[in-house]
Coordinates of C-alpha atoms in Angstrom, one line a residue:
X563 CA 203.3 224.7 18.1
X564 CA 203.9 221.0 17.0
X565 CA 201.8 219.1 14.6
X566 CA 200.4 217.0 17.5
X567 CA 199.5 220.2 19.5
X568 CA 197.6 221.5 16.4
X569 CA 195.8 218.2 16.0
X570 CA 194.8 218.2 19.7
X571 CA 193.5 221.8 19.4
X572 CA 191.5 220.9 16.3
X573 CA 190.0 217.8 18.1
X574 CA 188.5 220.1 20.8
X575 CA 186.8 222.5 18.3
X576 CA 183.1 222.5 17.6
X577 CA 181.8 221.9 14.1
X578 CA 181.2 225.6 13.6
X579 CA 184.7 226.5 14.8
X580 CA 186.1 223.9 12.4
X581 CA 184.1 225.4 9.5
X582 CA 185.4 228.9 10.3
X583 CA 189.0 227.5 10.5
X584 CA 188.6 225.9 7.1
X585 CA 187.3 229.1 5.6
X586 CA 190.1 231.1 7.1
X587 CA 192.7 228.7 5.8
X588 CA 191.1 228.8 2.3
X589 CA 191.2 232.6 2.3
X590 CA 194.7 232.9 3.7
X591 CA 196.4 230.5 1.4
X592 CA 194.1 230.7 -1.7
X593 CA 193.2 227.0 -1.6
X594 CA 190.0 225.0 -1.4
X595 CA 189.2 222.1 0.8
X596 CA 186.7 220.7 -1.7
X597 CA 187.6 217.4 -3.3
X598 CA 188.5 217.6 -7.0
X599 CA 185.6 216.5 -9.2
X600 CA 186.4 214.1 -12.0
X601 CA 184.7 215.0 -15.2
X602 CA 183.5 212.0 -17.2
X603 CA 184.8 212.4 -20.8
X604 CA 182.8 210.9 -23.6
X605 CA 181.8 211.3 -27.2
X606 CA 179.0 213.8 -27.9
X607 CA 177.6 214.4 -24.4
X608 CA 177.8 211.3 -22.3
X609 CA 175.7 211.5 -19.1
X610 CA 177.5 211.9 -15.8
X611 CA 177.3 209.1 -13.3
X612 CA 174.5 209.4 -10.7
X613 CA 175.6 211.2 -7.6
X614 CA 176.1 208.8 -4.7
X615 CA 177.0 211.3 -1.9
X616 CA 175.0 214.3 -0.9
X617 CA 175.4 217.3 1.3
X618 CA 172.3 218.3 3.3
X619 CA 172.2 222.1 3.5
X620 CA 169.8 224.1 5.7
X621 CA 168.7 227.1 3.6
X622 CA 166.1 228.6 6.0
X623 CA 164.9 227.6 9.5
X624 CA 161.4 228.8 8.8
X625 CA 159.0 230.0 11.4
X626 CA 159.5 227.1 13.8
X627 CA 163.2 227.6 14.7
X628 CA 163.0 225.7 18.0
X629 CA 161.7 222.6 16.3
X630 CA 164.4 222.8 13.6
X631 CA 167.1 223.2 16.3
X632 CA 165.8 220.1 18.1
X633 CA 166.0 218.1 14.8
X634 CA 169.5 219.5 14.0
X635 CA 170.6 218.4 17.5
X636 CA 169.2 214.9 16.9
X637 CA 170.8 214.5 13.5
X638 CA 174.2 216.0 14.3
X639 CA 174.7 215.2 18.0
X640 CA 175.6 218.9 18.6
X641 CA 174.9 220.7 21.8
X642 CA 172.2 223.2 22.1
X643 CA 174.5 226.2 21.6
X644 CA 176.2 224.8 18.5
X645 CA 172.9 223.6 17.0
X646 CA 171.3 227.0 17.5
X647 CA 174.4 228.8 16.0
X648 CA 174.2 226.4 13.0
X649 CA 170.5 227.1 12.5
X650 CA 171.0 230.9 13.0
X651 CA 173.8 230.8 10.4
X652 CA 171.7 229.4 7.6
X653 CA 172.5 228.6 4.8
X654 CA 174.7 226.0 6.5
X655 CA 175.6 222.4 5.8
X656 CA 173.9 220.0 8.3
X657 CA 175.6 216.8 7.1
X658 CA 178.0 216.2 4.3
X659 CA 178.9 213.2 2.2
X660 CA 175.9 211.1 3.1
X661 CA 174.1 208.4 1.1
X662 CA 171.0 209.4 -0.9
X663 CA 168.6 207.5 1.4
X664 CA 170.0 209.1 4.6
X665 CA 170.0 212.5 2.9
X666 CA 166.4 212.1 1.9
X667 CA 165.5 211.0 5.5
X668 CA 167.3 214.0 7.0
X669 CA 165.6 216.3 4.5
X670 CA 162.2 214.9 5.4
X671 CA 162.8 215.3 9.2
X672 CA 163.9 218.9 8.8
X673 CA 161.2 219.9 6.3
X674 CA 158.6 218.4 8.7
X675 CA 160.0 220.7 11.4
X676 CA 159.5 223.7 9.1
X677 CA 163.0 224.1 7.6
X678 CA 163.9 224.6 3.9
X679 CA 166.5 222.1 2.8
X680 CA 168.7 221.7 -0.3
X681 CA 170.5 218.6 -1.3
X682 CA 173.8 219.2 -3.1

């Protein structure tokens, strides 16, 4: 399989399939896909810079799972099947690397639908 064939195969995967692929690669090769975190050095406990990007993680769908699936579809653009699988697989990231304002907006919509959300 050529690099281009692998890229084409990846392009056709759903978000959940890509997530499973990343996890499998991490386990197989003992690596992590997470970006390295720079530690701010300073004298005597300097405060770290304010976080500018957040991951919105669905921790629990709550009692109104259908409403949560609708909101997840709206936010992510996923189809019904993928959105349902994402909600059923909680805890799961809904959106990663978003600005604070957008993360708060997404959190509000999902909590209004009955979900439990965590910002990381």
